[in-house]
Coordinates of C-alpha atoms in Angstrom, one line a residue:
X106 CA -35.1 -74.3 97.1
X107 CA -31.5 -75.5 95.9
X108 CA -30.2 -73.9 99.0
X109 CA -32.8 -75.6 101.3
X110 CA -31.6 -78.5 99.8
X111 CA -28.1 -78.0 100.0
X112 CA -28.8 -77.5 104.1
X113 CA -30.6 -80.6 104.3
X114 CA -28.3 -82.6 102.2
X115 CA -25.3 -81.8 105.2
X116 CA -27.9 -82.2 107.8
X117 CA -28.2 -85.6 106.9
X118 CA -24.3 -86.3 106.1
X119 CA -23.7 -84.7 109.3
X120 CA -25.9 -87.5 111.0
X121 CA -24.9 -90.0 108.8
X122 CA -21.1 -89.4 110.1
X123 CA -22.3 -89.6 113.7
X124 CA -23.7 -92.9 113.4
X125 CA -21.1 -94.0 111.7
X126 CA -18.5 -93.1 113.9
X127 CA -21.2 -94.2 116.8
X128 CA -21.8 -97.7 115.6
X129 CA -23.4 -99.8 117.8
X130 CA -24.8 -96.7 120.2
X131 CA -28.6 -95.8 120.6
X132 CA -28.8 -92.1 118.7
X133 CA -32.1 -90.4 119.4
X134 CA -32.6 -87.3 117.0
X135 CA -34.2 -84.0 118.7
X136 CA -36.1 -81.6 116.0
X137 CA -34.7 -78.5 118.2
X138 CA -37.0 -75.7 117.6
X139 CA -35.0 -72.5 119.0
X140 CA -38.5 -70.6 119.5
X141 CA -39.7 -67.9 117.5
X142 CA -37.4 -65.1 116.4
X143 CA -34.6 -67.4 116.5
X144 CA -35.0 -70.4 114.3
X145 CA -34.5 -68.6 111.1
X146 CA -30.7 -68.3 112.6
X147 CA -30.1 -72.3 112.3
X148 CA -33.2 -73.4 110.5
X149 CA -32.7 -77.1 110.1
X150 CA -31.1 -77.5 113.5
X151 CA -31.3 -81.2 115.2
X152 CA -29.5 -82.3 118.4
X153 CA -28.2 -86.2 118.2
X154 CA -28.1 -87.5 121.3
X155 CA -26.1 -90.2 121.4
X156 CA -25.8 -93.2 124.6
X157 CA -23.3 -95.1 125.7
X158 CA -21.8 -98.1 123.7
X159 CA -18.3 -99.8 122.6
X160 CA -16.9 -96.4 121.6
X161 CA -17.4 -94.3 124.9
X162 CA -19.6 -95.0 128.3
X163 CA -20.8 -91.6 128.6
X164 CA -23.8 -89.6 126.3
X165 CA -23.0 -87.8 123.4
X166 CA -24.3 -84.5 122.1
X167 CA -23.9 -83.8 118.8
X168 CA -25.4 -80.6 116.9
X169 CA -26.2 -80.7 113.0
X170 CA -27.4 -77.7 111.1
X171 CA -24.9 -75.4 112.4
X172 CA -22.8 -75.7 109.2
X173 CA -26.0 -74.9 107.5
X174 CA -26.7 -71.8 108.8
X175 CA -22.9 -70.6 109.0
X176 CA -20.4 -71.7 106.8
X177 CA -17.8 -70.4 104.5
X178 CA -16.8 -71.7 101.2
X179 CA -18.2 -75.0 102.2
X180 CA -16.1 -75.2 105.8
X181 CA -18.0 -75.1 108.9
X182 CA -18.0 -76.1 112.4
X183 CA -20.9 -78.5 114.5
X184 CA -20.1 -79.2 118.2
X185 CA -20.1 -82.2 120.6
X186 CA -20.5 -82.3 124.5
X187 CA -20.5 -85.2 126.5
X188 CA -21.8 -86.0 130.0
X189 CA -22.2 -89.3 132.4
X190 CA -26.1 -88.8 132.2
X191 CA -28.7 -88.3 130.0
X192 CA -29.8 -84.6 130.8
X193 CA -32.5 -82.4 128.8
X194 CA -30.2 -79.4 129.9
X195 CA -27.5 -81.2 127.5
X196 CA -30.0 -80.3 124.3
X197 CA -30.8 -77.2 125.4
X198 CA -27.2 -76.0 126.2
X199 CA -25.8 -77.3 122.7
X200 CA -28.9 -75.5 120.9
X201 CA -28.0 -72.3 123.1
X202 CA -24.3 -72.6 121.1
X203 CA -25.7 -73.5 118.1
X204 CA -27.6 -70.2 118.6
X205 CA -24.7 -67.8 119.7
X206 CA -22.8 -69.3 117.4
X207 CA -24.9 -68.3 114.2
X208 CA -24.4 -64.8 115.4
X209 CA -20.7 -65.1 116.5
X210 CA -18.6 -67.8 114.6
X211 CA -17.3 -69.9 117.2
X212 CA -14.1 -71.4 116.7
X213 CA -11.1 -73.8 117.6
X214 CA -10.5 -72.0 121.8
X215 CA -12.9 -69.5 121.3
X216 CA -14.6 -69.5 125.0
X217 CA -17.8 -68.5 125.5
X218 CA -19.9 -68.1 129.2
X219 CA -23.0 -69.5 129.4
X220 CA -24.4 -67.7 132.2
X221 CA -25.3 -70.3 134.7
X222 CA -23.6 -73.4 136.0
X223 CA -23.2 -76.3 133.6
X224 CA -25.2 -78.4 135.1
X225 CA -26.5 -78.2 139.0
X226 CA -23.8 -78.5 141.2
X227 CA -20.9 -77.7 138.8
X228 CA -18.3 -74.7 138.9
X229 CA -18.2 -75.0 135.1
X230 CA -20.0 -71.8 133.7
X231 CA -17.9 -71.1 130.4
X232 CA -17.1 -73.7 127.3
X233 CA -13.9 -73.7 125.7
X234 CA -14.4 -74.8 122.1
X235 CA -11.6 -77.6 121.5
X236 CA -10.8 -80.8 119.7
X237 CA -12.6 -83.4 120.2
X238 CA -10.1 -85.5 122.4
X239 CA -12.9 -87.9 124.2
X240 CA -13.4 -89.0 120.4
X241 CA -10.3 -88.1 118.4
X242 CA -9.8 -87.0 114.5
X243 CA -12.6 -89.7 112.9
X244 CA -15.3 -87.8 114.5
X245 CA -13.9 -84.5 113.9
X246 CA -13.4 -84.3 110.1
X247 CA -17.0 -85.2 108.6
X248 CA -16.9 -84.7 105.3
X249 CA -20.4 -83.0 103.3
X250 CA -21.9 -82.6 99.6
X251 CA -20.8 -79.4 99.6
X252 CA -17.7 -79.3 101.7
X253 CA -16.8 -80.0 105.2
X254 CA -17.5 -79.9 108.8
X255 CA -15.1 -80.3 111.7
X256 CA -16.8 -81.6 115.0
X257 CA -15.6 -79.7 117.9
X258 CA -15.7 -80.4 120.9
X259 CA -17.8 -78.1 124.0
X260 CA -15.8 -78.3 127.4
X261 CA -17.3 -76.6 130.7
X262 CA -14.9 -75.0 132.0
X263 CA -14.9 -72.8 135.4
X264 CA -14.7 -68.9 135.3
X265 CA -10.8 -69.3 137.2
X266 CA -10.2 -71.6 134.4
X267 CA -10.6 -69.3 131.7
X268 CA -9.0 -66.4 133.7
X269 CA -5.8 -68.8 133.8
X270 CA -6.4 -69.8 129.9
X271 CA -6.5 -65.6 129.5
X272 CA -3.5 -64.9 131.6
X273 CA -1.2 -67.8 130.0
X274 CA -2.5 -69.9 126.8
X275 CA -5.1 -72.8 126.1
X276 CA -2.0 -74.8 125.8
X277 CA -1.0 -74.4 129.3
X278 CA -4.8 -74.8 131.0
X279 CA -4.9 -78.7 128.8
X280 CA -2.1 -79.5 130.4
X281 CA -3.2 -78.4 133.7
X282 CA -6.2 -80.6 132.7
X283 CA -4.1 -83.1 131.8
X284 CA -1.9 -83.4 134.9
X285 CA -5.0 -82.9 136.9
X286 CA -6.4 -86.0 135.4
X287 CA -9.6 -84.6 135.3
X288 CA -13.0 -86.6 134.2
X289 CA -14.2 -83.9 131.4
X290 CA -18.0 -85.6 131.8
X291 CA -17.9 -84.7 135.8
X292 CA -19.8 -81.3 136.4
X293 CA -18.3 -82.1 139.9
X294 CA -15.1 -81.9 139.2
X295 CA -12.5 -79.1 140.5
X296 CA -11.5 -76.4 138.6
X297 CA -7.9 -76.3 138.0
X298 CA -6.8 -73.0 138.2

């Protein structure tokens, strides 16, 4: 029971940072059931969906409950994707890492694939975990009860994208994102590499 609470308790700080940081956005909560077999792996799992407002004109996806389930010492990790749209595929492709992640730790440029395009139309069928630089460093560190999540952030990126990442470093493939300019919320865009 003290542990249920413990989860619930940084569910809730978890949201309670988003809003914050969100002020003055629309932030719908999803009770994301992962189906049976696989909620016991993030129990208390909810997907914020966040719209546009003053802070950013594109949706927000914000996970909490993945500390919960996977955390060491009071440090975890919840995750963030953004897109132009609202899109159901959004909450179900965040609860699909919320998921894998449970069983594999995810981390700061841990890539992972996630089988299909991003969205229809895109190239972009891996993520590269990274910082969250749509938001910056307030959204990242969210402080809990029991510790402390870092926010990071999901980017699709193409399958030549993380070939280049693999060849050279994640340092290199930002910067080619950077020069390129690219719009991170387009699932249009072109891959880099």
């Amino acid at each position: 029971m003290k542990r249920r609470r413990q989860r619930l308790a940084a569910v809730e700080a978890t949201e309670a940072h988003v809003r914050a940081f969100f002020a003055g956005h629309d932030v719908e909560i999803v009770d994301y059931d992962l189906g049976f077999g696989r909620r016991r792996a993030v129990p208390d799992l909810r997907i914020m969906a966040v719209g546009p407002g003053p802070r950013s004109d594109s949706w927000a996806y914000v996970t909490a409950g993945c500390w919960s389930a996977v955390n060491q010492d009071g440090h975890g990790i919840e995750f963030v994707m953004t897109s132009k749209l609202r899109e159901s595929a959004m909450v179900d492709l965040i609860a699909m890492v919320a998921y894998y992640h449970a069983g594999h730790r995810l981390d700061h440029w841990h890539t992972m694939p996630i089988g299909d395009p991003w969205l229809p139309g895109s190239a972009c069928d891996h993520l590269l975990v990274s910082l969250p630089y749509l938001h910056g460093p307030d959204l990242e560190a969210c402080a809990l009860p029991s510790g402390h999540a870092r926010l990071l952030w999901l980017l699709p990126i193409t399958t030549a994208e993380k070939a280049f990442r693999q060849q050279h470093d994640t340092e290199a493939l930002e910067q080619r994102f950077d020069d390129a300019a690219i719009d991170p919320t387009d699932p249009l865009r072109a891959s880099v590499a």
